[in-house]
Amino acid sequence: MNNIEAKDEYQLKAMKEIEYKQSHDLTEAKMVTNAAQYDLLSMIVANFKSNETLYRIHLKDIEYITGHQWNYKQLREATEKMGSHMFHIQLPDRKRQLWLFSSVDYLEGKGTIEIDLNPKALPIIENIKESGYTSIQLKSTLSMTSMYAKRIYALCCKWANVGYYEYSLEELQRILNLIDLKTGEVTYGRVYDFRKNVLDMAKSQINENTNIKFDYELKKKFRSRSFNYVAFYINKIKPQQGVIDFDFTSEQQIFIKDLIVYGFSEYQAELIVPIVSRDQWQIMIDDLNVQIKFKKTTVDKAIPFLCGVLTKKYKIEGLISKKIINNGKSK
């Protein structure tokens, strides 16, 4: 059994800083339907061990991370619904329907839950090598109250190194569990309602509570008369980003900061900005999205891919060096 418990102040602080790897299959799966369910699942994924099915979760630890108390009645209702809810996972050669929990036990008077996972769900949780993974900050996930904010935050984490991605409206609605599979009815079917109750709510909570800065844009594509795509704009906040050289213009300084957020070092960003315009950069990102979509590259290889394009097409030398020290300054 994996006993997920912080036994002292040091472990509590460490738990706040956990970043865990979640498979892309799970990030984009049609999953749980409310925030409490997602928090429980996040605690399990963050502490997941191969071949381990039994997990003991202490609610006091979650309350410490989030700063708010859980409603135990709602928690029981959440696990009841989770236990009866069928998960839909898209695998390479099939669609799988499965139930996540084998059993859930509440330990009387201890504020503790024991969750036994369905053994067939284990490959979905640990399927990192096959589908790639999303690096997610546990504190950020648990600190938000909106289910949609939690799910969109995970999607933002997936594309954080790229900084931009577009989802078709239908695909995003499917991921957020807004489409009834039986009737086809869409929750928040009107664009105004979807913007207000899903996208704006997510933007507010993600920007306030997480290590991501997120914005979006609704788009009409392929001659559609109505909005049918949602563009995500993502900046991942880093604790230290170095000082920008004031020899650059204000616009160039902003561009340098954006490139650092994408994952380039300060040294690399300063090489790129004098040569590549923002329009040229956007064309590169659009091409990268296509490469990722058709599995010609992966998100975790985005920076090497872009460095290769910049070196070949724009003749920028020094982007890839074996001697990178002092925050990217090469010596």
mmCIF file of C-alpha atoms in Angstrom:
data_model
loop_
_atom_site.group_PDB
_atom_site.id
_atom_site.type_symbol
_atom_site.label_atom_id
_atom_site.label_comp_id
_atom_site.label_asym_id
_atom_site.label_seq_id
_atom_site.Cartn_x
_atom_site.Cartn_y
_atom_site.Cartn_z
ATOM 1 C CA MET A 1 0.000 0.000 0.000
ATOM 2 C CA ASN A 2 1.226 3.497 -0.862
ATOM 3 C CA ASN A 3 0.627 5.641 2.249
ATOM 4 C CA ILE A 4 0.523 9.226 0.923
ATOM 5 C CA GLU A 5 1.286 11.166 4.089
ATOM 6 C CA ALA A 6 3.543 14.050 5.087
ATOM 7 C CA LYS A 7 4.887 13.276 8.574
ATOM 8 C CA ASP A 8 6.595 16.576 9.332
ATOM 9 C CA GLU A 9 6.745 20.227 8.244
ATOM 10 C CA TYR A 10 9.574 19.529 5.806
ATOM 11 C CA GLN A 11 7.575 16.806 4.023
ATOM 12 C CA LEU A 12 4.507 19.052 3.936
ATOM 13 C CA LYS A 13 6.493 21.780 2.186
ATOM 14 C CA ALA A 14 7.970 19.219 -0.196
ATOM 15 C CA MET A 15 4.478 17.962 -1.041
ATOM 16 C CA LYS A 16 3.499 21.490 -2.072
ATOM 17 C CA GLU A 17 6.273 21.529 -4.660
ATOM 18 C CA ILE A 18 5.580 18.126 -6.234
ATOM 19 C CA GLU A 19 5.518 18.113 -10.021
ATOM 20 C CA TYR A 20 4.260 14.834 -11.401
ATOM 21 C CA LYS A 21 4.208 13.249 -14.833
ATOM 22 C CA GLN A 22 0.773 12.483 -16.264
ATOM 23 C CA SER A 23 0.439 10.583 -19.527
ATOM 24 C CA HIS A 24 -1.000 12.505 -22.488
ATOM 25 C CA ASP A 25 -3.707 9.823 -22.711
ATOM 26 C CA LEU A 26 -4.911 10.806 -19.241
ATOM 27 C CA THR A 27 -4.504 14.559 -19.818
ATOM 28 C CA GLU A 28 -6.899 14.509 -22.795
ATOM 29 C CA ALA A 29 -9.187 11.665 -21.691
ATOM 30 C CA LYS A 30 -12.916 12.051 -21.045
ATOM 31 C CA MET A 31 -12.610 11.677 -17.304
ATOM 32 C CA VAL A 32 -14.038 12.720 -13.971
ATOM 33 C CA THR A 33 -16.898 15.173 -13.740
ATOM 34 C CA ASN A 34 -16.173 17.402 -10.717
ATOM 35 C CA ALA A 35 -13.321 19.056 -8.841
ATOM 36 C CA ALA A 36 -13.238 16.716 -5.819
ATOM 37 C CA GLN A 37 -12.922 13.678 -8.077
ATOM 38 C CA TYR A 38 -10.103 15.319 -10.009
ATOM 39 C CA ASP A 39 -8.233 16.223 -6.817
ATOM 40 C CA LEU A 40 -8.334 12.613 -5.608
ATOM 41 C CA LEU A 41 -7.144 11.376 -8.979
ATOM 42 C CA SER A 42 -4.341 13.983 -8.985
ATOM 43 C CA MET A 43 -3.122 12.840 -5.552
ATOM 44 C CA ILE A 44 -2.956 9.264 -6.809
ATOM 45 C CA VAL A 45 -1.204 10.125 -10.085
ATOM 46 C CA ALA A 46 1.293 12.390 -8.288
ATOM 47 C CA ASN A 47 2.246 9.520 -5.965
ATOM 48 C CA PHE A 48 1.742 6.643 -8.383
ATOM 49 C CA LYS A 49 3.947 3.559 -8.190
ATOM 50 C CA SER A 50 3.973 0.836 -10.830
ATOM 51 C CA ASN A 51 1.928 -2.246 -9.910
ATOM 52 C CA GLU A 52 0.599 -0.543 -6.752
ATOM 53 C CA THR A 53 -3.209 -0.494 -6.589
ATOM 54 C CA LEU A 54 -3.915 0.532 -2.970
ATOM 55 C CA TYR A 55 -3.470 4.209 -1.974
ATOM 56 C CA ARG A 56 -4.121 5.820 1.417
ATOM 57 C CA ILE A 57 -4.851 9.560 1.195
ATOM 58 C CA HIS A 58 -4.890 11.827 4.271
ATOM 59 C CA LEU A 59 -7.214 14.774 3.805
ATOM 60 C CA LYS A 60 -5.255 17.012 6.197
ATOM 61 C CA ASP A 61 -2.387 16.995 3.692
ATOM 62 C CA ILE A 62 -4.649 18.161 0.859
ATOM 63 C CA GLU A 63 -6.099 20.850 3.133
ATOM 64 C CA TYR A 64 -2.577 22.048 3.898
ATOM 65 C CA ILE A 65 -1.692 22.309 0.218
ATOM 66 C CA THR A 66 -4.911 24.061 -0.822
ATOM 67 C CA GLY A 67 -5.625 26.129 2.282
ATOM 68 C CA HIS A 68 -9.282 25.097 2.394
ATOM 69 C CA GLN A 69 -11.191 22.304 4.102
ATOM 70 C CA TRP A 70 -12.934 19.525 2.278
ATOM 71 C CA ASN A 71 -16.605 18.793 2.643
ATOM 72 C CA TYR A 72 -16.703 15.125 3.627
ATOM 73 C CA LYS A 73 -20.255 14.616 2.406
ATOM 74 C CA GLN A 74 -19.341 15.971 -1.010
ATOM 75 C CA LEU A 75 -16.222 13.809 -0.980
ATOM 76 C CA ARG A 76 -18.261 10.653 -0.419
ATOM 77 C CA GLU A 77 -20.631 11.685 -3.182
ATOM 78 C CA ALA A 78 -17.640 12.275 -5.439
ATOM 79 C CA THR A 79 -16.192 8.808 -4.903
ATOM 80 C CA GLU A 80 -19.619 7.212 -5.332
ATOM 81 C CA LYS A 81 -20.025 8.873 -8.721
ATOM 82 C CA MET A 82 -16.408 8.137 -9.592
ATOM 83 C CA GLY A 83 -16.888 4.473 -8.786
ATOM 84 C CA SER A 84 -19.901 4.183 -11.053
ATOM 85 C CA HIS A 85 -18.554 6.421 -13.806
ATOM 86 C CA MET A 86 -17.191 4.754 -16.907
ATOM 87 C CA PHE A 87 -13.956 6.247 -18.227
ATOM 88 C CA HIS A 88 -13.450 6.593 -21.972
ATOM 89 C CA ILE A 89 -9.820 6.335 -23.072
ATOM 90 C CA GLN A 90 -8.653 6.550 -26.688
ATOM 91 C CA LEU A 91 -5.874 4.004 -27.303
ATOM 92 C CA PRO A 92 -3.895 3.660 -30.550
ATOM 93 C CA ASP A 93 -6.024 0.799 -31.880
ATOM 94 C CA ARG A 94 -9.213 0.951 -29.828
ATOM 95 C CA LYS A 95 -11.514 2.880 -27.494
ATOM 96 C CA ARG A 96 -11.472 1.519 -23.971
ATOM 97 C CA GLN A 97 -14.224 1.810 -21.363
ATOM 98 C CA LEU A 98 -13.188 1.110 -17.790
ATOM 99 C CA TRP A 99 -13.952 1.854 -14.160
ATOM 100 C CA LEU A 100 -11.130 3.362 -12.144
ATOM 101 C CA PHE A 101 -11.789 2.128 -8.585
ATOM 102 C CA SER A 102 -12.197 -1.402 -7.283
ATOM 103 C CA SER A 103 -13.151 -0.083 -3.834
ATOM 104 C CA VAL A 104 -13.032 2.994 -1.586
ATOM 105 C CA ASP A 105 -12.797 2.779 2.230
ATOM 106 C CA TYR A 106 -13.304 5.659 4.655
ATOM 107 C CA LEU A 107 -11.412 5.113 7.920
ATOM 108 C CA GLU A 108 -13.733 6.281 10.687
ATOM 109 C CA GLY A 109 -12.505 9.272 12.687
ATOM 110 C CA LYS A 110 -9.142 9.456 10.888
ATOM 111 C CA GLY A 111 -9.869 11.723 7.913
ATOM 112 C CA THR A 112 -8.319 9.078 5.714
ATOM 113 C CA ILE A 113 -9.421 7.367 2.521
ATOM 114 C CA GLU A 114 -8.098 4.102 1.108
ATOM 115 C CA ILE A 115 -8.594 3.776 -2.629
ATOM 116 C CA ASP A 116 -8.003 0.491 -4.426
ATOM 117 C CA LEU A 117 -7.497 1.003 -8.167
ATOM 118 C CA ASN A 118 -8.776 -1.272 -10.889
ATOM 119 C CA PRO A 119 -5.626 -3.161 -12.045
ATOM 120 C CA LYS A 120 -6.655 -2.567 -15.674
ATOM 121 C CA ALA A 121 -6.432 1.190 -15.076
ATOM 122 C CA LEU A 122 -2.750 1.036 -14.129
ATOM 123 C CA PRO A 123 -1.415 1.007 -17.718
ATOM 124 C CA ILE A 124 -3.445 4.147 -18.479
ATOM 125 C CA ILE A 125 -1.913 6.000 -15.542
ATOM 126 C CA GLU A 126 1.663 4.901 -16.204
ATOM 127 C CA ASN A 127 1.529 4.982 -20.021
ATOM 128 C CA ILE A 128 4.188 7.694 -20.239
ATOM 129 C CA LYS A 129 6.665 6.088 -22.638
ATOM 130 C CA GLU A 130 4.012 5.262 -25.200
ATOM 131 C CA SER A 131 2.056 8.520 -25.293
ATOM 132 C CA GLY A 132 4.450 11.052 -23.765
ATOM 133 C CA TYR A 133 3.695 12.956 -20.594
ATOM 134 C CA THR A 134 2.559 16.260 -19.146
ATOM 135 C CA SER A 135 4.485 17.715 -16.189
ATOM 136 C CA ILE A 136 1.940 19.100 -13.713
ATOM 137 C CA GLN A 137 2.361 20.954 -10.415
ATOM 138 C CA LEU A 138 0.224 19.294 -7.726
ATOM 139 C CA LYS A 139 -0.186 22.484 -5.671
ATOM 140 C CA SER A 140 -1.538 24.348 -8.696
ATOM 141 C CA THR A 141 -4.040 21.611 -9.518
ATOM 142 C CA LEU A 142 -5.391 21.339 -5.991
ATOM 143 C CA SER A 143 -5.557 25.127 -5.429
ATOM 144 C CA MET A 144 -8.222 25.658 -8.106
ATOM 145 C CA THR A 145 -11.908 25.020 -7.405
ATOM 146 C CA SER A 146 -13.262 24.798 -10.959
ATOM 147 C CA MET A 147 -13.172 21.390 -12.615
ATOM 148 C CA TYR A 148 -12.732 23.075 -16.002
ATOM 149 C CA ALA A 149 -9.822 25.152 -14.700
ATOM 150 C CA LYS A 150 -8.071 21.992 -13.471
ATOM 151 C CA ARG A 151 -8.512 20.234 -16.820
ATOM 152 C CA ILE A 152 -7.496 23.249 -18.927
ATOM 153 C CA TYR A 153 -4.477 23.776 -16.653
ATOM 154 C CA ALA A 154 -3.341 20.219 -17.482
ATOM 155 C CA LEU A 155 -3.788 20.953 -21.195
ATOM 156 C CA CYS A 156 -1.771 24.157 -20.793
ATOM 157 C CA CYS A 157 1.004 22.206 -19.075
ATOM 158 C CA LYS A 158 1.088 19.853 -22.049
ATOM 159 C CA TRP A 159 1.735 22.721 -24.479
ATOM 160 C CA ALA A 160 3.712 25.020 -22.139
ATOM 161 C CA ASN A 161 7.026 24.488 -23.928
ATOM 162 C CA VAL A 162 5.414 25.435 -27.240
ATOM 163 C CA GLY A 163 3.358 28.308 -25.839
ATOM 164 C CA TYR A 164 0.451 27.928 -28.246
ATOM 165 C CA TYR A 165 -2.053 25.315 -29.362
ATOM 166 C CA GLU A 166 -5.458 25.172 -31.009
ATOM 167 C CA TYR A 167 -8.261 22.774 -30.108
ATOM 168 C CA SER A 168 -11.376 22.387 -32.165
ATOM 169 C CA LEU A 169 -14.362 23.434 -30.078
ATOM 170 C CA GLU A 170 -15.825 19.927 -30.302
ATOM 171 C CA GLU A 171 -12.580 18.276 -29.193
ATOM 172 C CA LEU A 172 -12.235 20.602 -26.202
ATOM 173 C CA GLN A 173 -15.864 20.003 -25.226
ATOM 174 C CA ARG A 174 -15.209 16.255 -25.353
ATOM 175 C CA ILE A 175 -12.118 16.513 -23.152
ATOM 176 C CA LEU A 176 -14.013 18.666 -20.627
ATOM 177 C CA ASN A 177 -16.863 16.127 -20.541
ATOM 178 C CA LEU A 178 -19.395 18.651 -21.842
ATOM 179 C CA ILE A 179 -20.931 16.388 -24.493
ATOM 180 C CA ASP A 180 -23.525 13.784 -23.488
ATOM 181 C CA LEU A 181 -22.510 10.637 -25.374
ATOM 182 C CA LYS A 182 -26.072 9.339 -25.508
ATOM 183 C CA THR A 183 -27.970 12.451 -26.564
ATOM 184 C CA GLY A 184 -25.205 14.567 -28.087
ATOM 185 C CA GLU A 185 -26.430 17.487 -25.969
ATOM 186 C CA VAL A 186 -23.713 20.018 -25.103
ATOM 187 C CA THR A 187 -23.444 21.687 -21.710
ATOM 188 C CA TYR A 188 -22.866 25.415 -22.222
ATOM 189 C CA GLY A 189 -23.691 24.991 -25.906
ATOM 190 C CA ARG A 190 -24.017 28.746 -26.442
ATOM 191 C CA VAL A 191 -20.666 30.424 -27.027
ATOM 192 C CA TYR A 192 -21.477 33.130 -24.442
ATOM 193 C CA ASP A 193 -22.128 30.491 -21.760
ATOM 194 C CA PHE A 194 -19.053 28.467 -22.717
ATOM 195 C CA ARG A 195 -16.855 31.559 -22.595
ATOM 196 C CA LYS A 196 -18.240 32.737 -19.250
ATOM 197 C CA ASN A 197 -18.564 29.463 -17.335
ATOM 198 C CA VAL A 198 -15.620 27.534 -18.754
ATOM 199 C CA LEU A 199 -12.933 29.619 -20.480
ATOM 200 C CA ASP A 200 -13.118 32.822 -18.419
ATOM 201 C CA MET A 201 -13.419 30.855 -15.172
ATOM 202 C CA ALA A 202 -10.391 28.760 -16.142
ATOM 203 C CA LYS A 203 -8.377 31.820 -17.158
ATOM 204 C CA SER A 204 -9.069 33.563 -13.852
ATOM 205 C CA GLN A 205 -8.210 30.576 -11.655
ATOM 206 C CA ILE A 206 -5.189 29.413 -13.675
ATOM 207 C CA ASN A 207 -3.619 32.884 -13.720
ATOM 208 C CA GLU A 208 -4.269 33.422 -10.019
ATOM 209 C CA ASN A 209 -3.310 30.020 -8.600
ATOM 210 C CA THR A 210 -0.798 28.266 -10.848
ATOM 211 C CA ASN A 211 2.643 28.433 -12.427
ATOM 212 C CA ILE A 212 0.996 29.130 -15.810
ATOM 213 C CA LYS A 213 -0.249 32.351 -17.382
ATOM 214 C CA PHE A 214 -3.081 31.509 -19.758
ATOM 215 C CA ASP A 215 -5.169 33.349 -22.336
ATOM 216 C CA TYR A 216 -7.405 32.160 -25.161
ATOM 217 C CA GLU A 217 -9.011 33.268 -28.404
ATOM 218 C CA LEU A 218 -12.130 31.895 -30.096
ATOM 219 C CA LYS A 219 -11.659 31.466 -33.851
ATOM 220 C CA LYS A 220 -13.740 30.836 -36.953
ATOM 221 C CA LYS A 221 -11.849 28.505 -39.261
ATOM 222 C CA PHE A 222 -12.501 26.793 -42.567
ATOM 223 C CA ARG A 223 -15.157 29.339 -43.589
ATOM 224 C CA SER A 224 -17.274 28.567 -40.542
ATOM 225 C CA ARG A 225 -19.898 31.185 -39.641
ATOM 226 C CA SER A 226 -19.591 30.371 -35.954
ATOM 227 C CA PHE A 227 -16.657 29.892 -33.590
ATOM 228 C CA ASN A 228 -15.282 26.373 -34.005
ATOM 229 C CA TYR A 229 -11.727 26.575 -32.623
ATOM 230 C CA VAL A 230 -10.129 27.747 -29.373
ATOM 231 C CA ALA A 231 -6.516 28.981 -29.420
ATOM 232 C CA PHE A 232 -4.535 28.641 -26.170
ATOM 233 C CA TYR A 233 -1.742 31.116 -25.372
ATOM 234 C CA ILE A 234 0.471 29.810 -22.574
ATOM 235 C CA ASN A 235 3.382 31.221 -20.581
ATOM 236 C CA LYS A 236 5.002 29.037 -17.944
ATOM 237 C CA ILE A 237 6.336 31.088 -15.054
ATOM 238 C CA LYS A 238 9.881 30.282 -14.007
ATOM 239 C CA PRO A 239 11.304 31.271 -10.584
ATOM 240 C CA GLN A 240 14.424 32.839 -12.096
ATOM 241 C CA GLN A 241 14.681 34.223 -15.596
ATOM 242 C CA GLY A 242 17.824 36.349 -15.515
ATOM 243 C CA VAL A 243 18.131 40.038 -16.343
ATOM 244 C CA ILE A 244 17.304 41.276 -19.850
ATOM 245 C CA ASP A 245 19.952 43.362 -21.590
ATOM 246 C CA PHE A 246 18.670 46.921 -22.116
ATOM 247 C CA ASP A 247 20.553 47.153 -25.422
ATOM 248 C CA PHE A 248 17.414 45.559 -26.876
ATOM 249 C CA THR A 249 14.268 47.550 -27.663
ATOM 250 C CA SER A 250 11.260 47.188 -25.350
ATOM 251 C CA GLU A 251 9.524 44.950 -27.908
ATOM 252 C CA GLN A 252 12.624 42.787 -28.214
ATOM 253 C CA GLN A 253 12.884 42.535 -24.421
ATOM 254 C CA ILE A 254 9.300 41.245 -24.261
ATOM 255 C CA PHE A 255 10.046 38.774 -27.058
ATOM 256 C CA ILE A 256 13.150 37.563 -25.183
ATOM 257 C CA LYS A 257 11.085 36.990 -22.032
ATOM 258 C CA ASP A 258 8.508 35.051 -24.060
ATOM 259 C CA LEU A 259 11.216 32.845 -25.580
ATOM 260 C CA ILE A 260 12.612 32.135 -22.111
ATOM 261 C CA VAL A 261 9.143 31.058 -20.999
ATOM 262 C CA TYR A 262 8.958 28.758 -24.043
ATOM 263 C CA GLY A 263 12.033 26.998 -22.687
ATOM 264 C CA PHE A 264 14.997 28.702 -24.363
ATOM 265 C CA SER A 265 17.871 29.971 -22.235
ATOM 266 C CA GLU A 266 18.457 33.718 -21.974
ATOM 267 C CA TYR A 267 21.585 33.277 -24.104
ATOM 268 C CA GLN A 268 19.634 31.486 -26.857
ATOM 269 C CA ALA A 269 16.809 34.061 -26.777
ATOM 270 C CA GLU A 270 19.245 36.924 -27.242
ATOM 271 C CA LEU A 271 20.658 35.189 -30.329
ATOM 272 C CA ILE A 272 17.215 34.646 -31.840
ATOM 273 C CA VAL A 273 15.478 38.000 -31.331
ATOM 274 C CA PRO A 274 17.657 40.243 -33.567
ATOM 275 C CA ILE A 275 17.172 37.844 -36.513
ATOM 276 C CA VAL A 276 13.668 36.360 -36.235
ATOM 277 C CA SER A 277 10.478 38.459 -36.221
ATOM 278 C CA ARG A 278 7.388 37.535 -34.227
ATOM 279 C CA ASP A 279 5.538 36.699 -37.468
ATOM 280 C CA GLN A 280 8.315 34.342 -38.506
ATOM 281 C CA TRP A 281 8.286 32.827 -35.023
ATOM 282 C CA GLN A 282 4.528 32.202 -35.221
ATOM 283 C CA ILE A 283 4.971 30.398 -38.554
ATOM 284 C CA MET A 284 7.555 28.145 -36.881
ATOM 285 C CA ILE A 285 5.174 27.400 -33.984
ATOM 286 C CA ASP A 286 2.320 26.581 -36.389
ATOM 287 C CA ASP A 287 4.621 24.175 -38.241
ATOM 288 C CA LEU A 288 5.704 22.626 -34.937
ATOM 289 C CA ASN A 289 2.055 22.040 -33.963
ATOM 290 C CA VAL A 290 1.540 20.181 -37.237
ATOM 291 C CA GLN A 291 4.666 18.080 -36.628
ATOM 292 C CA ILE A 292 3.412 17.163 -33.134
ATOM 293 C CA LYS A 293 -0.119 16.435 -34.363
ATOM 294 C CA PHE A 294 1.167 13.936 -36.930
ATOM 295 C CA LYS A 295 3.648 12.496 -34.400
ATOM 296 C CA LYS A 296 6.739 13.541 -36.336
ATOM 297 C CA THR A 297 8.076 15.039 -33.116
ATOM 298 C CA THR A 298 6.936 15.349 -29.490
ATOM 299 C CA VAL A 299 6.337 18.200 -27.050
ATOM 300 C CA ASP A 300 9.428 17.351 -24.981
ATOM 301 C CA LYS A 301 11.554 17.664 -28.164
ATOM 302 C CA ALA A 302 10.077 21.045 -29.161
ATOM 303 C CA ILE A 303 13.117 23.155 -28.218
ATOM 304 C CA PRO A 304 15.650 20.933 -30.086
ATOM 305 C CA PHE A 305 13.284 20.940 -33.094
ATOM 306 C CA LEU A 306 13.038 24.751 -33.069
ATOM 307 C CA CYS A 307 16.787 25.108 -32.578
ATOM 308 C CA GLY A 308 17.313 22.938 -35.653
ATOM 309 C CA VAL A 309 14.973 25.098 -37.762
ATOM 310 C CA LEU A 310 16.568 28.328 -36.523
ATOM 311 C CA THR A 311 20.070 27.045 -37.256
ATOM 312 C CA LYS A 312 19.217 25.719 -40.716
ATOM 313 C CA LYS A 313 16.786 28.345 -42.001
ATOM 314 C CA TYR A 314 18.024 31.514 -40.283
ATOM 315 C CA LYS A 315 21.709 30.574 -39.959
ATOM 316 C CA ILE A 316 21.747 31.279 -36.218
ATOM 317 C CA GLU A 317 24.903 29.689 -34.801
ATOM 318 C CA GLY A 318 25.564 28.804 -31.155
ATOM 319 C CA LEU A 319 22.030 27.726 -30.177
ATOM 320 C CA ILE A 320 23.219 24.229 -29.359
ATOM 321 C CA SER A 321 26.383 24.026 -27.284
ATOM 322 C CA LYS A 322 27.866 21.437 -24.952
ATOM 323 C CA LYS A 323 29.216 24.202 -22.733
ATOM 324 C CA ILE A 324 26.208 26.073 -21.381
ATOM 325 C CA ILE A 325 26.770 27.624 -17.969
ATOM 326 C CA ASN A 326 25.661 30.679 -16.019
ATOM 327 C CA ASN A 327 22.024 30.607 -17.192
ATOM 328 C CA GLY A 328 22.881 29.886 -20.775
ATOM 329 C CA LYS A 329 25.960 32.110 -21.166
ATOM 330 C CA SER A 330 28.468 30.115 -23.183
ATOM 331 C CA LYS A 331 32.138 30.380 -22.399
#
